[in-house]
Amino acid sequence: QVQLVESGGGLVQAGGSLRLSCAASGTIFKINAMGWYRQAPGKQRELVADITSSGATNYADSVKGRFTISRDNAKNTVYLQMNSLKPEDTAVYYCNADVIRVVYGSSLARNNYWGQGTQVTVSS
């Protein structure tokens, strides 16, 4: 199986910065896209940013110019650098990965995985 473990959330004042990390582990053959989503109370989960295995990125309009997604393929880790944080960025942030994993020796399977979530709170 595959596990995604997030870290780096916390409480920060408006205008501050945080860096989230998400490390994937398990019987991984390859990770395609990785991304960050967030869910605020009473709202639907939304895409924040994602990145392909070759490094192409995509951002929600609300975070463009403030957040930067990156990844280290050798470490199976994705990062989200969040600058100029605003109170409306407050949410639980979830890591997501499209993983091809090894099953039963040489067979491969493709699955989508989620992390457990990390709370980001921005005070005004």
N, CA, C and O atoms as a DFTB+ gen file, in Angstrom:
496 C
 N C O
     1  1       0.827      -1.185       0.000
     2  2       0.000       0.000       0.000
     3  2       0.871       1.248       0.000
     4  3       2.095       1.171       0.101
     5  1       0.218       2.391      -0.115
     6  2       0.909       3.672      -0.163
     7  2       0.326       4.594       0.894
     8  3      -0.887       4.633       1.099
     9  1       1.193       5.329       1.555
    10  2       0.764       6.305       2.553
    11  2       1.304       7.671       2.187
    12  3       2.423       7.802       1.692
    13  1       0.489       8.692       2.440
    14  2       0.908      10.088       2.276
    15  2       0.878      10.730       3.653
    16  3      -0.145      10.702       4.337
    17  1       2.003      11.310       4.056
    18  2       2.104      11.938       5.369
    19  2       2.445      13.409       5.187
    20  3       3.482      13.758       4.622
    21  1       1.546      14.272       5.681
    22  2       1.720      15.713       5.547
    23  2       2.315      16.302       6.814
    24  3       2.173      15.744       7.902
    25  1       2.979      17.432       6.657
    26  2       3.499      18.180       7.798
    27  2       3.624      19.644       7.415
    28  3       3.623      19.992       6.234
    29  1       3.731      20.501       8.429
    30  2       4.011      21.902       8.177
    31  2       2.873      22.863       8.419
    32  3       3.063      24.074       8.306
    33  1       1.697      22.366       8.749
    34  2       0.595      23.276       9.025
    35  2       0.784      23.992      10.351
    36  3       1.719      23.706      11.100
    37  1      -0.110      24.918      10.628
    38  2      -0.034      25.648      11.896
    39  2      -0.797      26.939      11.861
    40  3      -1.607      27.179      10.966
    41  1      -0.531      27.778      12.851
    42  2      -1.173      29.077      12.995
    43  2      -0.183      30.169      12.616
    44  3       0.959      30.173      13.077
    45  1      -0.624      31.085      11.780
    46  2       0.247      32.166      11.332
    47  2      -0.583      33.430      11.171
    48  3      -1.780      33.362      10.891
    49  1       0.047      34.567      11.345
    50  2      -0.654      35.834      11.144
    51  2      -0.760      36.160       9.653
    52  3       0.039      35.700       8.838
    53  1      -1.757      36.954       9.329
    54  2      -1.924      37.386       7.941
    55  2      -0.634      38.042       7.449
    56  3       0.000      38.824       8.158
    57  1      -0.266      37.700       6.211
    58  2       0.983      38.188       5.648
    59  2       2.160      37.269       5.865
    60  3       3.221      37.462       5.270
    61  1       1.986      36.277       6.707
    62  2       3.056      35.342       7.016
    63  2       3.174      34.222       6.002
    64  3       2.482      34.199       4.984
    65  1       4.072      33.289       6.306
    66  2       4.361      32.180       5.392
    67  2       4.354      30.852       6.131
    68  3       4.631      30.777       7.329
    69  1       4.032      29.819       5.388
    70  2       4.138      28.441       5.862
    71  2       4.584      27.572       4.697
    72  3       4.345      27.899       3.535
    73  1       5.231      26.467       5.020
    74  2       5.626      25.501       4.000
    75  2       5.078      24.130       4.385
    76  3       5.395      23.594       5.447
    77  1       4.260      23.581       3.513
    78  2       3.716      22.249       3.731
    79  2       4.557      21.217       2.978
    80  3       5.080      21.489       1.897
    81  1       4.673      20.037       3.569
    82  2       5.367      18.924       2.923
    83  2       4.469      17.704       2.940
    84  3       3.660      17.531       3.852
    85  1       4.610      16.861       1.935
    86  2       3.851      15.613       1.879
    87  2       4.768      14.545       1.296
    88  3       5.204      14.644       0.149
    89  1       5.054      13.530       2.096
    90  2       5.938      12.447       1.671
    91  2       5.128      11.185       1.429
    92  3       4.326      10.774       2.268
    93  1       5.346      10.581       0.282
    94  2       4.683       9.320      -0.060
    95  2       5.634       8.164       0.199
    96  3       6.828       8.248      -0.086
    97  1       5.090       7.088       0.742
    98  2       5.896       5.903       1.002
    99  2       5.086       4.655       0.701
   100  3       3.856       4.690       0.663
   101  1       5.792       3.550       0.487
   102  2       5.131       2.292       0.184
   103  2       5.717       1.674      -1.069
   104  3       6.828       2.003      -1.485
   105  1       4.944       0.766      -1.666
   106  2       5.413       0.031      -2.841
   107  2       5.161       0.849      -4.107
   108  3       4.318       0.502      -4.935
   109  1       5.907       1.933      -4.234
   110  2       5.694       2.899      -5.313
   111  2       6.560       2.567      -6.514
   112  3       7.772       2.388      -6.391
   113  1       5.929       2.488      -7.674
   114  2       6.672       2.347      -8.922
   115  2       6.929       3.726      -9.529
   116  3       8.042       4.051      -9.942
   117  1       5.866       4.519      -9.566
   118  2       5.975       5.874     -10.113
   119  2       4.826       6.719      -9.572
   120  3       3.723       6.220      -9.346
   121  1       5.101       8.009      -9.369
   122  2       4.037       8.942      -8.996
   123  2       3.813       9.903     -10.147
   124  3       4.740      10.591     -10.574
   125  1       2.604       9.952     -10.645
   126  2       2.268      10.901     -11.706
   127  2       2.035      12.270     -11.069
   128  3       2.945      12.816     -10.446
   129  1       0.860      12.825     -11.210
   130  2       0.602      14.141     -10.631
   131  2       0.501      14.058      -9.109
   132  3       0.037      13.066      -8.548
   133  1       0.950      15.135      -8.461
   134  2       0.763      15.331      -7.027
   135  2       0.128      16.711      -6.842
   136  3       0.356      17.624      -7.636
   137  1      -0.653      16.842      -5.807
   138  2      -1.314      18.124      -5.630
   139  2      -1.721      18.398      -4.212
   140  3      -1.662      17.533      -3.338
   141  1      -2.138      19.633      -4.005
   142  2      -2.670      20.082      -2.720
   143  2      -4.089      20.589      -2.918
   144  3      -4.372      21.353      -3.842
   145  1      -4.961      20.154      -2.044
   146  2      -6.340      20.604      -2.001
   147  2      -6.595      21.196      -0.617
   148  3      -5.828      20.961       0.316
   149  1      -7.665      21.958      -0.491
   150  2      -8.029      22.475       0.827
   151  2      -9.534      22.478       0.992
   152  3     -10.295      22.552       0.028
   153  1      -9.932      22.395       2.242
   154  2     -11.357      22.422       2.566
   155  2     -11.574      23.279       3.802
   156  3     -11.098      22.963       4.892
   157  1     -12.298      24.359       3.607
   158  2     -12.650      25.243       4.716
   159  2     -13.988      24.790       5.300
   160  3     -14.755      24.111       4.618
   161  1     -14.279      25.153       6.542
   162  2     -15.543      24.748       7.158
   163  2     -16.748      25.182       6.326
   164  3     -16.862      26.348       5.947
   165  1     -17.639      24.242       6.048
   166  2     -18.845      24.543       5.307
   167  2     -18.664      24.681       3.808
   168  3     -19.603      25.027       3.091
   169  1     -17.452      24.410       3.334
   170  2     -17.183      24.544       1.895
   171  2     -16.707      23.223       1.309
   172  3     -16.291      22.320       2.034
   173  1     -16.772      23.126       0.001
   174  2     -16.296      21.931      -0.677
   175  2     -14.772      21.943      -0.781
   176  3     -14.137      22.997      -0.772
   177  1     -14.214      20.757      -0.879
   178  2     -12.774      20.653      -1.096
   179  2     -12.448      21.222      -2.480
   180  3     -13.149      20.959      -3.457
   181  1     -11.368      22.008      -2.538
   182  2     -10.989      22.644      -3.798
   183  2      -9.507      22.444      -4.076
   184  3      -8.699      22.305      -3.158
   185  1      -9.167      22.432      -5.358
   186  2      -7.777      22.328      -5.762
   187  2      -7.059      23.638      -5.449
   188  3      -7.556      24.726      -5.743
   189  1      -5.878      23.506      -4.846
   190  2      -5.014      24.664      -4.616
   191  2      -3.951      24.724      -5.709
   192  3      -3.778      25.755      -6.358
   193  1      -3.240      23.611      -5.910
   194  2      -2.198      23.550      -6.917
   195  2      -1.853      22.098      -7.171
   196  3      -1.997      21.252      -6.289
   197  1      -1.396      21.812      -8.385
   198  2      -0.881      20.481      -8.654
   199  2       0.322      20.570      -9.570
   200  3       0.591      21.603     -10.183
   201  1       1.055      19.435      -9.647
   202  2       2.308      19.414     -10.395
   203  2       2.479      18.019     -10.993
   204  3       2.270      17.008     -10.322
   205  1       2.862      17.988     -12.258
   206  2       3.087      16.704     -12.922
   207  2       4.468      16.165     -12.573
   208  3       5.276      16.847     -11.942
   209  1       4.723      14.937     -12.990
   210  2       6.025      14.332     -12.715
   211  2       7.151      15.066     -13.436
   212  3       8.307      14.992     -13.019
   213  1       6.825      15.767     -14.506
   214  2       7.841      16.517     -15.247
   215  2       7.956      17.960     -14.773
   216  3       8.795      18.714     -15.266
   217  1       7.108      18.348     -13.811
   218  2       7.234      19.671     -13.214
   219  2       6.275      20.735     -13.703
   220  3       6.384      21.890     -13.292
   221  1       5.348      20.386     -14.558
   222  2       4.355      21.373     -14.989
   223  2       3.383      21.641     -13.846
   224  3       2.919      20.714     -13.182
   225  1       3.083      22.908     -13.626
   226  2       2.264      23.296     -12.475
   227  2       0.958      23.958     -12.894
   228  3       0.809      24.473     -14.001
   229  1       0.022      23.917     -11.952
   230  2      -1.298      24.514     -12.163
   231  2      -1.753      25.046     -10.815
   232  3      -1.621      24.367      -9.797
   233  1      -2.300      26.289     -10.808
   234  2      -2.699      26.924      -9.562
   235  2      -4.134      27.432      -9.639
   236  3      -4.620      27.822     -10.701
   237  1      -4.793      27.415      -8.497
   238  2      -6.073      28.109      -8.389
   239  2      -5.821      29.609      -8.506
   240  3      -4.788      30.108      -8.060
   241  1      -6.761      30.316      -9.100
   242  2      -6.595      31.759      -9.281
   243  2      -6.370      32.477      -7.953
   244  3      -5.652      33.475      -7.895
   245  1      -6.979      31.973      -6.900
   246  2      -6.923      32.645      -5.605
   247  2      -5.541      32.590      -4.960
   248  3      -5.267      33.349      -4.031
   249  1      -4.672      31.711      -5.434
   250  2      -3.346      31.579      -4.813
   251  2      -2.208      31.922      -5.771
   252  3      -1.045      31.913      -5.370
   253  1      -2.521      32.217      -7.006
   254  2      -1.473      32.535      -7.980
   255  2      -0.651      33.735      -7.505
   256  3      -1.191      34.744      -7.054
   257  1       0.661      33.593      -7.619
   258  2       1.555      34.663      -7.199
   259  2       1.894      34.636      -5.721
   260  3       2.789      35.360      -5.283
   261  1       1.195      33.812      -4.936
   262  2       1.466      33.723      -3.497
   263  2       1.974      32.342      -3.093
   264  3       2.824      32.226      -2.211
   265  1       1.461      31.307      -3.730
   266  2       1.832      29.930      -3.396
   267  2       2.702      29.343      -4.509
   268  3       2.552      29.685      -5.682
   269  1       3.609      28.458      -4.114
   270  2       4.459      27.756      -5.073
   271  2       4.490      26.277      -4.728
   272  3       4.817      25.893      -3.605
   273  1       4.146      25.459      -5.703
   274  2       4.208      24.012      -5.522
   275  2       5.489      23.493      -6.167
   276  3       5.906      23.968      -7.223
   277  1       6.102      22.512      -5.517
   278  2       7.311      21.892      -6.064
   279  2       7.351      20.441      -5.593
   280  3       6.589      20.038      -4.714
   281  1       8.248      19.670      -6.189
   282  2       8.360      18.273      -5.779
   283  2       9.780      17.782      -5.938
   284  3      10.554      18.286      -6.752
   285  1      10.100      16.778      -5.133
   286  2      11.387      16.094      -5.206
   287  2      11.064      14.650      -5.557
   288  3      10.651      13.877      -4.692
   289  1      11.247      14.283      -6.814
   290  2      10.863      12.941      -7.256
   291  2      11.691      11.853      -6.580
   292  3      11.198      10.748      -6.355
   293  1      12.931      12.156      -6.260
   294  2      13.785      11.159      -5.609
   295  2      13.285      10.825      -4.201
   296  3      13.506       9.725      -3.694
   297  1      12.609      11.796      -3.580
   298  2      12.091      11.605      -2.221
   299  2      10.592      11.353      -2.209
   300  3      10.002      11.197      -1.141
   301  1       9.970      11.311      -3.379
   302  2       8.501      11.137      -3.460
   303  2       7.782      12.149      -2.579
   304  3       6.839      11.810      -1.863
   305  1       8.229      13.369      -2.640
   306  2       7.715      14.422      -1.755
   307  2       7.266      15.627      -2.571
   308  3       7.909      16.018      -3.545
   309  1       6.143      16.206      -2.147
   310  2       5.643      17.433      -2.752
   311  2       5.578      18.499      -1.669
   312  3       5.294      18.213      -0.506
   313  1       5.850      19.734      -2.079
   314  2       5.875      20.859      -1.154
   315  2       4.890      21.935      -1.612
   316  3       4.561      22.036      -2.794
   317  1       4.432      22.728      -0.659
   318  2       3.631      23.900      -0.974
   319  2       4.151      25.063      -0.135
   320  3       3.942      25.106       1.077
   321  1       4.822      25.992      -0.781
   322  2       5.291      27.198      -0.114
   323  2       4.181      28.234      -0.200
   324  3       3.753      28.611      -1.290
   325  1       3.724      28.686       0.951
   326  2       2.608      29.620       1.003
   327  2       3.084      30.935       1.599
   328  3       3.469      30.994       2.767
   329  1       3.055      31.979       0.799
   330  2       3.468      33.319       1.236
   331  2       2.281      34.265       1.209
   332  3       1.253      33.969       0.601
   333  1       2.428      35.396       1.865
   334  2       1.381      36.413       1.905
   335  2       0.029      35.801       2.255
   336  3      -0.977      36.058       1.594
   337  1       0.028      35.004       3.285
   338  2      -1.195      34.288       3.658
   339  2      -2.293      35.246       4.106
   340  3      -2.038      36.286       4.713
   341  1      -3.517      34.858       3.784
   342  2      -4.694      35.641       4.108
   343  2      -5.636      34.815       4.999
   344  3      -5.577      33.586       4.974
   345  1      -6.484      35.459       5.767
   346  2      -7.432      34.689       6.595
   347  2      -8.277      33.720       5.772
   348  3      -8.645      32.651       6.262
   349  1      -8.584      34.079       4.541
   350  2      -9.392      33.189       3.700
   351  2      -8.634      31.956       3.229
   352  3      -9.224      31.076       2.602
   353  1      -7.343      31.874       3.518
   354  2      -6.579      30.658       3.231
   355  2      -6.745      29.617       4.340
   356  3      -6.270      28.489       4.210
   357  1      -7.407      29.991       5.409
   358  2      -7.622      29.064       6.517
   359  2      -8.442      27.866       6.062
   360  3      -9.539      28.019       5.524
   361  1      -7.900      26.672       6.283
   362  2      -8.553      25.439       5.832
   363  2      -7.714      24.248       6.284
   364  3      -6.601      24.405       6.785
   365  1      -8.269      23.067       6.097
   366  2      -7.477      21.845       6.194
   367  2      -6.920      21.577       4.796
   368  3      -7.660      21.535       3.813
   369  1      -5.622      21.401       4.730
   370  2      -4.948      21.170       3.457
   371  2      -4.633      19.683       3.317
   372  3      -4.080      19.057       4.222
   373  1      -4.999      19.137       2.162
   374  2      -4.820      17.716       1.889
   375  2      -3.877      17.510       0.708
   376  3      -3.959      18.204      -0.305
   377  1      -3.000      16.559       0.860
   378  2      -2.118      16.145      -0.219
   379  2      -2.808      15.036      -1.022
   380  3      -3.536      14.211      -0.471
   381  1      -2.563      15.038      -2.317
   382  2      -3.134      14.025      -3.197
   383  2      -2.063      13.542      -4.170
   384  3      -1.229      14.326      -4.621
   385  1      -2.089      12.240      -4.494
   386  2      -1.105      11.705      -5.422
   387  2      -1.720      10.614      -6.294
   388  3      -2.500       9.784      -5.827
   389  1      -1.352      10.641      -7.551
   390  2      -1.759       9.625      -8.530
   391  2      -0.574       8.665      -8.654
   392  3       0.450       8.993      -9.254
   393  1      -0.737       7.478      -8.075
   394  2       0.396       6.583      -7.869
   395  2       0.235       5.287      -8.668
   396  3      -0.837       4.684      -8.705
   397  1       1.324       4.886      -9.297
   398  2       1.416       3.549      -9.868
   399  2       2.246       2.730      -8.889
   400  3       3.408       3.046      -8.632
   401  1       1.657       1.697      -8.357
   402  2       2.343       0.918      -7.336
   403  2       2.549      -0.514      -7.785
   404  3       1.881      -1.013      -8.691
   405  1       3.479      -1.149      -7.132
   406  2       3.805      -2.540      -7.433
   407  2       2.908      -3.452      -6.608
   408  3       2.789      -3.282      -5.395
   409  1       2.289      -4.405      -7.258
   410  2       1.487      -5.412      -6.573
   411  2       1.915      -6.790      -7.041
   412  3       2.155      -6.992      -8.231
   413  1       2.012      -7.728      -6.136
   414  2       2.312      -9.129      -6.456
   415  2       3.533      -9.266      -7.362
   416  3       3.471      -9.898      -8.416
   417  1       4.624      -8.676      -6.941
   418  2       5.872      -8.871      -7.663
   419  2       6.068      -7.902      -8.802
   420  3       6.630      -6.825      -8.603
   421  1       5.616      -8.257     -10.003
   422  2       5.874      -7.404     -11.162
   423  2       4.628      -6.730     -11.706
   424  3       4.718      -5.955     -12.658
   425  1       3.483      -7.002     -11.135
   426  2       2.256      -6.359     -11.594
   427  2       2.153      -4.952     -11.038
   428  3       2.646      -4.653      -9.950
   429  1       1.497      -4.093     -11.816
   430  2       1.338      -2.704     -11.418
   431  2      -0.142      -2.352     -11.302
   432  3      -0.986      -2.913     -12.001
   433  1      -0.434      -1.425     -10.418
   434  2      -1.794      -0.920     -10.259
   435  2      -1.729       0.584     -10.056
   436  3      -0.776       1.104      -9.476
   437  1      -2.742       1.270     -10.536
   438  2      -2.786       2.729     -10.422
   439  2      -3.911       3.114      -9.485
   440  3      -5.056       2.699      -9.664
   441  1      -3.570       3.918      -8.473
   442  2      -4.558       4.360      -7.500
   443  2      -4.331       5.818      -7.138
   444  3      -3.243       6.363      -7.321
   445  1      -5.383       6.434      -6.620
   446  2      -5.301       7.811      -6.146
   447  2      -5.325       7.802      -4.621
   448  3      -6.152       7.124      -4.012
   449  1      -4.422       8.550      -4.012
   450  2      -4.298       8.551      -2.556
   451  2      -4.417       9.952      -1.993
   452  3      -4.089      10.941      -2.648
   453  1      -4.902      10.010      -0.743
   454  2      -5.032      11.268      -0.004
   455  2      -4.254      11.179       1.308
   456  3      -4.166      10.118       1.927
   457  1      -3.697      12.310       1.713
   458  2      -3.125      12.415       3.040
   459  2      -4.210      12.643       4.070
   460  3      -5.388      12.773       3.736
   461  1      -3.798      12.691       5.332
   462  2      -4.756      12.817       6.431
   463  2      -5.201      14.260       6.650
   464  3      -6.178      14.502       7.359
   465  1      -4.510      15.205       6.062
   466  2      -4.864      16.609       6.200
   467  2      -4.057      17.304       7.279
   468  3      -3.720      16.706       8.301
   469  1      -3.750      18.572       7.044
   470  2      -3.055      19.387       8.026
   471  2      -3.738      20.749       8.096
   472  3      -4.050      21.349       7.067
   473  1      -3.964      21.226       9.303
   474  2      -4.703      22.464       9.501
   475  2      -3.796      23.676       9.292
   476  3      -2.692      23.745       9.833
   477  1      -4.278      24.617       8.508
   478  2      -3.625      25.916       8.336
   479  2      -4.620      26.979       8.793
   480  3      -5.733      27.069       8.276
   481  1      -4.204      27.776       9.765
   482  2      -5.053      28.840      10.292
   483  2      -4.319      30.164      10.174
   484  3      -3.205      30.320      10.675
   485  1      -4.961      31.117       9.503
   486  2      -4.370      32.439       9.316
   487  2      -5.216      33.449      10.084
   488  3      -6.402      33.625       9.807
   489  1      -4.591      34.101      11.044
   490  2      -5.310      35.072      11.866
   491  2      -5.166      36.477      11.268
   492  3      -4.150      36.812      10.658
   493  1      -6.199      37.275      11.461
   494  2      -6.173      38.640      10.903
   495  2      -5.570      39.627      11.872
   496  3      -5.473      40.814      11.562
